[in-house]
PDB file of C-alpha atoms in Angstrom:
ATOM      1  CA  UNK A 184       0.000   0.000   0.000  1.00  0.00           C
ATOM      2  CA  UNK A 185       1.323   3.218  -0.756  1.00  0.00           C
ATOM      3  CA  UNK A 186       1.728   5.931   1.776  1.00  0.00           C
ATOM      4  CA  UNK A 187      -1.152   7.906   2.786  1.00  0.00           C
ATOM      5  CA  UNK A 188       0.220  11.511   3.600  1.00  0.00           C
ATOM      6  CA  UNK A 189      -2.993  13.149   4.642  1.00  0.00           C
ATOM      7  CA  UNK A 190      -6.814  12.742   4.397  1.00  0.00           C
ATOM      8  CA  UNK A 191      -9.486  14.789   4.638  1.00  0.00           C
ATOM      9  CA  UNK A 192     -13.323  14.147   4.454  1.00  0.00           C
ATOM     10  CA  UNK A 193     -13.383  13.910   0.328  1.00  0.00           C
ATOM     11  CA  UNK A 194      -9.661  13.214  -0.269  1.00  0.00           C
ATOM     12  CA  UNK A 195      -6.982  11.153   0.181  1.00  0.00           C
ATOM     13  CA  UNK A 196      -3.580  12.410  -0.601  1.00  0.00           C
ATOM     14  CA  UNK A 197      -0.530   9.979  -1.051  1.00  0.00           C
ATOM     15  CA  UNK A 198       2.159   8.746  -2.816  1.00  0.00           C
ATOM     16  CA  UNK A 199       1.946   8.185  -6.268  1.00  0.00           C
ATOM     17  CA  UNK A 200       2.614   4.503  -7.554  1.00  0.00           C
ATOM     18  CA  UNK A 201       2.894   2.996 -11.269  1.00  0.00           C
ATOM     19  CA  UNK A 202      -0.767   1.746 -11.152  1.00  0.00           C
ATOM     20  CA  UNK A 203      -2.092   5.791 -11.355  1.00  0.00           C
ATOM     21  CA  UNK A 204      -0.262   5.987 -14.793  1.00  0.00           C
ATOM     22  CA  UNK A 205      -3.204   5.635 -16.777  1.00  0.00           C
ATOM     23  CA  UNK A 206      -5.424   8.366 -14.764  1.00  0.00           C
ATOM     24  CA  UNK A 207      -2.358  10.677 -14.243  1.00  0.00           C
ATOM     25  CA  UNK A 208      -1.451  11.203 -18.002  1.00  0.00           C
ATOM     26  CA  UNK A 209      -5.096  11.499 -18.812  1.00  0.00           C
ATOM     27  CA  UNK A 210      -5.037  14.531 -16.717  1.00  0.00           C
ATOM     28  CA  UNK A 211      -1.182  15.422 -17.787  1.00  0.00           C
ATOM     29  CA  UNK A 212      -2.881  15.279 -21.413  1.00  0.00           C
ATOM     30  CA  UNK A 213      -5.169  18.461 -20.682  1.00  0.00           C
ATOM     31  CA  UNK A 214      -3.417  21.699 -21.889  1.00  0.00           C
ATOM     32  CA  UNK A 215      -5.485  23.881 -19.628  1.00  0.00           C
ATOM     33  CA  UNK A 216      -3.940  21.884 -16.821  1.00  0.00           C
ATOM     34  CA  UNK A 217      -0.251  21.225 -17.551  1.00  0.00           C
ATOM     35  CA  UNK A 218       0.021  24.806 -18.547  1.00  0.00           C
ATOM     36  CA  UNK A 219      -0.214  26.346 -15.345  1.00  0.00           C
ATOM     37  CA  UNK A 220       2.641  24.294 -14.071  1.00  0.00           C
ATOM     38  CA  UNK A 221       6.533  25.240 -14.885  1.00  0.00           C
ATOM     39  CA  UNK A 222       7.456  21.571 -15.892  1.00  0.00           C
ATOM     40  CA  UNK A 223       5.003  19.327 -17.223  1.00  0.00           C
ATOM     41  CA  UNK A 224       5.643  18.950 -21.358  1.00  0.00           C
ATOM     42  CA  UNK A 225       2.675  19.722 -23.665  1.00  0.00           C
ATOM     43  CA  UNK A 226       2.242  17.404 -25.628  1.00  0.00           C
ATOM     44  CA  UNK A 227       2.213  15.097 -22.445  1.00  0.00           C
ATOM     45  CA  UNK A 228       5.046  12.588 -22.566  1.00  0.00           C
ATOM     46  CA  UNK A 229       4.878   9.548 -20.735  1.00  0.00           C
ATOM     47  CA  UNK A 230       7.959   8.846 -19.751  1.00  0.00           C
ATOM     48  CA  UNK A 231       7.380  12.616 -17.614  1.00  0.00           C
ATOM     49  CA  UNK A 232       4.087  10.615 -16.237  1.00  0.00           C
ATOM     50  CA  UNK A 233       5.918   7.587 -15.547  1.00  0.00           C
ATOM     51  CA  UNK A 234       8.659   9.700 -13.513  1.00  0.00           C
ATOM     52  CA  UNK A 235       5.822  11.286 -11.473  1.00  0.00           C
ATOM     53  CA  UNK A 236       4.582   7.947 -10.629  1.00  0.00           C
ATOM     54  CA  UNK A 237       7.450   7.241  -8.320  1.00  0.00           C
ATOM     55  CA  UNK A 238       7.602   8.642  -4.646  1.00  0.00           C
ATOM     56  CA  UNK A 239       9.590  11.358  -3.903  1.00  0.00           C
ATOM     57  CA  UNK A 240      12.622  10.617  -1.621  1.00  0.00           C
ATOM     58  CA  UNK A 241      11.138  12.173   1.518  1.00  0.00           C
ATOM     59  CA  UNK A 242      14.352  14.350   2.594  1.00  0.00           C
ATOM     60  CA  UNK A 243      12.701  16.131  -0.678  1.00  0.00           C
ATOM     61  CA  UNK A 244       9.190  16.360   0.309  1.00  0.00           C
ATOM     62  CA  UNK A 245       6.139  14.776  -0.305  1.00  0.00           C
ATOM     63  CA  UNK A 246       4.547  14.304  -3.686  1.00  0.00           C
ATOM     64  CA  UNK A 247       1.682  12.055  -4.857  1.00  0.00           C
ATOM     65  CA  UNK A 248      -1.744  11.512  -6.497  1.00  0.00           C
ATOM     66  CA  UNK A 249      -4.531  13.071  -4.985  1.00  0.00           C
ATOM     67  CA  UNK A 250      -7.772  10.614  -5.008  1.00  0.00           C
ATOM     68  CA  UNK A 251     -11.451  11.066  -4.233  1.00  0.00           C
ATOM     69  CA  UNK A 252     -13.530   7.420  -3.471  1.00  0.00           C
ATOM     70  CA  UNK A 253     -10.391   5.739  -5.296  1.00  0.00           C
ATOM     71  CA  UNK A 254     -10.319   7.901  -8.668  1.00  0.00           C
ATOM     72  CA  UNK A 255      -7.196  10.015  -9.194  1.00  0.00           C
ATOM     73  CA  UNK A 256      -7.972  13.535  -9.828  1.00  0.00           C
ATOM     74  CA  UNK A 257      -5.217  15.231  -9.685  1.00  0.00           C
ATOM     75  CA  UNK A 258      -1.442  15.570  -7.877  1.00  0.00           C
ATOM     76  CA  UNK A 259      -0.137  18.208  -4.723  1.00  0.00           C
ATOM     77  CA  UNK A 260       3.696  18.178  -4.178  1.00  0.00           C
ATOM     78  CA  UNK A 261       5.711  20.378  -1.713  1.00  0.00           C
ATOM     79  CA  UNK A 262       9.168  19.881  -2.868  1.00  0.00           C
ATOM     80  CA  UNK A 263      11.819  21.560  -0.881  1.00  0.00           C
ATOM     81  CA  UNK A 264       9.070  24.042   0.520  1.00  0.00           C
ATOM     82  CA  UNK A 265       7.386  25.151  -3.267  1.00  0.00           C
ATOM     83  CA  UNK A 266       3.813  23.892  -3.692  1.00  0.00           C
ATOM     84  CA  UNK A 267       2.672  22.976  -6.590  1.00  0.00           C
ATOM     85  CA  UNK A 268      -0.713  21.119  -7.537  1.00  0.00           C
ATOM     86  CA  UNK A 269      -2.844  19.860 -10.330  1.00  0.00           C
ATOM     87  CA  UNK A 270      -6.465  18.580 -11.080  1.00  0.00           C
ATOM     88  CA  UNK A 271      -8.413  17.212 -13.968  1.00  0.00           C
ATOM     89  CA  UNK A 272     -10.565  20.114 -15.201  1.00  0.00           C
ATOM     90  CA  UNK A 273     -13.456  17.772 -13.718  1.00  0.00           C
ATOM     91  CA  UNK A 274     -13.076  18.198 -10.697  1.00  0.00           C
ATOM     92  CA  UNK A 275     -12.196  22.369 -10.579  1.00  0.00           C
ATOM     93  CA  UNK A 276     -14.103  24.454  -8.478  1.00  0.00           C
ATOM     94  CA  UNK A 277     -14.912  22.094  -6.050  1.00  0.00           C
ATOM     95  CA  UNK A 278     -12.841  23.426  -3.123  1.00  0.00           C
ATOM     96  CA  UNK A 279     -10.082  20.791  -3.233  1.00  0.00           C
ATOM     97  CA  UNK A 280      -7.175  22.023  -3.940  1.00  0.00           C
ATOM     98  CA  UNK A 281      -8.031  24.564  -0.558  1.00  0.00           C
ATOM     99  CA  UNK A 282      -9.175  21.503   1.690  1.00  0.00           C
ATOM    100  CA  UNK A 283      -6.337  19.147   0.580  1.00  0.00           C
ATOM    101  CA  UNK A 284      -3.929  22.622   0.914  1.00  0.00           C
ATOM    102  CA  UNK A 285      -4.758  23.032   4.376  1.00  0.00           C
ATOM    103  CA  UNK A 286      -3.887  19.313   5.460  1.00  0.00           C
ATOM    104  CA  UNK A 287      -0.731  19.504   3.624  1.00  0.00           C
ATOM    105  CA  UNK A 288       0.533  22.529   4.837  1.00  0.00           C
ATOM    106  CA  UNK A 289      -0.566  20.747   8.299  1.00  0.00           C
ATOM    107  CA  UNK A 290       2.022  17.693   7.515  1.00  0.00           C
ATOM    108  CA  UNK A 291       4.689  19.372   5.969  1.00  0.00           C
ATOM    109  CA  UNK A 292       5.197  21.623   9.110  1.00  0.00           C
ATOM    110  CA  UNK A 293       5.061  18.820  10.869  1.00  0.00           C
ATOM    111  CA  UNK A 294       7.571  16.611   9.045  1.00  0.00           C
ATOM    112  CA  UNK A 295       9.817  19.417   8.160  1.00  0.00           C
ATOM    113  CA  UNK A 296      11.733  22.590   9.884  1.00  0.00           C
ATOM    114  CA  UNK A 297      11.361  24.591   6.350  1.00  0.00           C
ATOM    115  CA  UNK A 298      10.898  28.293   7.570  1.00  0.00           C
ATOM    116  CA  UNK A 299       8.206  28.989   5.396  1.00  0.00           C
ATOM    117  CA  UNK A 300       6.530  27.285   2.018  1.00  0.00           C
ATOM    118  CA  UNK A 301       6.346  28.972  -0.932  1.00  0.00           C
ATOM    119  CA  UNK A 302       4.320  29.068  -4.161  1.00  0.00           C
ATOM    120  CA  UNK A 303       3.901  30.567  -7.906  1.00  0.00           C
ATOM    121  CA  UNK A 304       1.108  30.860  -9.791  1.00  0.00           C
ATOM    122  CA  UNK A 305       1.132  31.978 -13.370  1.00  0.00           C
ATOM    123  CA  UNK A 306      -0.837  35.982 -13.421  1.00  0.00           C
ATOM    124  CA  UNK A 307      -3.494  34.324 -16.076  1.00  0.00           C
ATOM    125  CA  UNK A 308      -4.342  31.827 -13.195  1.00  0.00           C
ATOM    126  CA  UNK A 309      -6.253  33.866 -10.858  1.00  0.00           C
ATOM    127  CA  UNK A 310      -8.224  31.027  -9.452  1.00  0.00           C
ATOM    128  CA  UNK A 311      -5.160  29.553  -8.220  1.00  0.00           C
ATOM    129  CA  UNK A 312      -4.180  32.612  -6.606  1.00  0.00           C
ATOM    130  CA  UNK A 313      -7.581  33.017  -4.755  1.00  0.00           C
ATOM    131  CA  UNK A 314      -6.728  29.420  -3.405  1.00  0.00           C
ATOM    132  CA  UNK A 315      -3.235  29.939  -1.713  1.00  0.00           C
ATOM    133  CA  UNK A 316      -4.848  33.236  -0.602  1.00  0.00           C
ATOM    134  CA  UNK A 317      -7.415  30.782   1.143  1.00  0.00           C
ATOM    135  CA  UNK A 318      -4.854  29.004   2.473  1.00  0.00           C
ATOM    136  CA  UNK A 319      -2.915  32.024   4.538  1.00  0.00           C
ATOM    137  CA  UNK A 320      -0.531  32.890   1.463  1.00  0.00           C
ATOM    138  CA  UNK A 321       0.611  36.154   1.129  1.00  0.00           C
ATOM    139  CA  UNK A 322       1.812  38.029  -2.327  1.00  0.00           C
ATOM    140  CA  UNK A 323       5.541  38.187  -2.332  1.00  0.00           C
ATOM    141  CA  UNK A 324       5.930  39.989  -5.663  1.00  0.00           C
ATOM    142  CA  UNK A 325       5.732  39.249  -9.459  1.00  0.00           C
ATOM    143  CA  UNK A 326       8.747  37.720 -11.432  1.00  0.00           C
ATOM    144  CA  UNK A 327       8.449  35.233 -14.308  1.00  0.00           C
ATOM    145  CA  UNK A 328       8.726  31.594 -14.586  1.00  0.00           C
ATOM    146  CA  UNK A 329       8.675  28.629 -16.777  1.00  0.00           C
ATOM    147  CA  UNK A 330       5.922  26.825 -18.566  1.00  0.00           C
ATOM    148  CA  UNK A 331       7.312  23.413 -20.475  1.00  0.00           C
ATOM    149  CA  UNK A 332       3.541  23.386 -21.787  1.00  0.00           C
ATOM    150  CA  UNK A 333       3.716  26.850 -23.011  1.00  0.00           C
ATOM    151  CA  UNK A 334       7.263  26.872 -24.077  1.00  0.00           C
ATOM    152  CA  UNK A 335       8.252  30.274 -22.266  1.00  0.00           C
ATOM    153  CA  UNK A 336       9.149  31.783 -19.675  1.00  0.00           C
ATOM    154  CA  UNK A 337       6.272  33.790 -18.502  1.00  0.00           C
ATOM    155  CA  UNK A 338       4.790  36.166 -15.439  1.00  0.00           C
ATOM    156  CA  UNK A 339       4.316  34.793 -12.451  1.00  0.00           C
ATOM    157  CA  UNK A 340       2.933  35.859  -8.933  1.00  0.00           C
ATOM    158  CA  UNK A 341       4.963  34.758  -6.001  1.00  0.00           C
ATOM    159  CA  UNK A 342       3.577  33.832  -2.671  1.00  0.00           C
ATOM    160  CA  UNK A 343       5.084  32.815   0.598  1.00  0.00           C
ATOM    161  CA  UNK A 344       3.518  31.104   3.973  1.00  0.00           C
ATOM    162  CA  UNK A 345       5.596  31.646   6.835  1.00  0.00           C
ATOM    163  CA  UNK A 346       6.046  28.217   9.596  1.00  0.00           C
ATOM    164  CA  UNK A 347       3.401  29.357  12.409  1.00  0.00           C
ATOM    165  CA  UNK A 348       4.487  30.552  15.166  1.00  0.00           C
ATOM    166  CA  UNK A 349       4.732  28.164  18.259  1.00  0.00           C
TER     167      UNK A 349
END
């Protein structure tokens, strides 16, 4: 059984394993998804889906398939203290990347002494921003990133969430 890094009431977060191949480069083969991330390739590749199908080594972070009632619908990874997440256009708008965001955050303090975790979102990706906002982000500036999907580098909004205070 693969490692279950948090749950909450709808979801199950944990790490990713070979046999979520087929449902992970279904969603890795939407463009509106894979272009708001800096390194998933458009058109999706899947030897990039089969490397995301292994577990990060945890002095990394924690990285895996997100599921609701067993179906894979999308990915969260905080790697090194960035955030970064994914879901199939499905399943949008249906507060998960905020109530899987705030049990992560809850673990990865835990787990780790990282001072703060940080996150990007790409400026035409407001939603996103609303959600880390949710989530007790605060705007750290604009710079530009990546986009393997988009083939550019292109603006970016940072945000930052400091480690609570004890």
């Amino acid at each position: 059984m693969p490692e279950i890094y948090a749950q909450t009431e709808r979801l199950v977060w944990r790490a990713a394993t070979l046999a979520d191949f087929d449902a992970l480069h279904a969603i890795a083969s939407e463009f509106e998804v894979v272009r708001q991330t800096s390194t998933w390739p458009w058109p999706a590749d899947r030897d990039f889906t089969a490397s995301r199908c292994q577990p990060m080594p945890k002095d990394e972070g924690l990285g895996g398939v997100v599921t609701s009632q067993g179906e894979v619908i999308g990915m969260m990874g905080l790697d090194h203290g960035k955030m970064g997440y994914m879901f199939a256009p499905t399943h949008w708008g249906k507060g998960y990347a905020t109530e899987l965001g705030h049990a992560a955050i809850d673990v990865i303090f835990a787990r780790y002494d990282w001072p703060r975790i940080e996150a990007c979102v790409f400026d035409d990706n407001p939603a996103s921003g609303r959600v880390l906002e949710k989530l007790g982000f605060a705007r750290v500036g604009p710079c530009e990133g990546p986009s393997a999907a988009r083939g550019g580098v292109f603006p970016i909004i940072n945000y930052a969430l400091p480690r609570p205070q004890a």
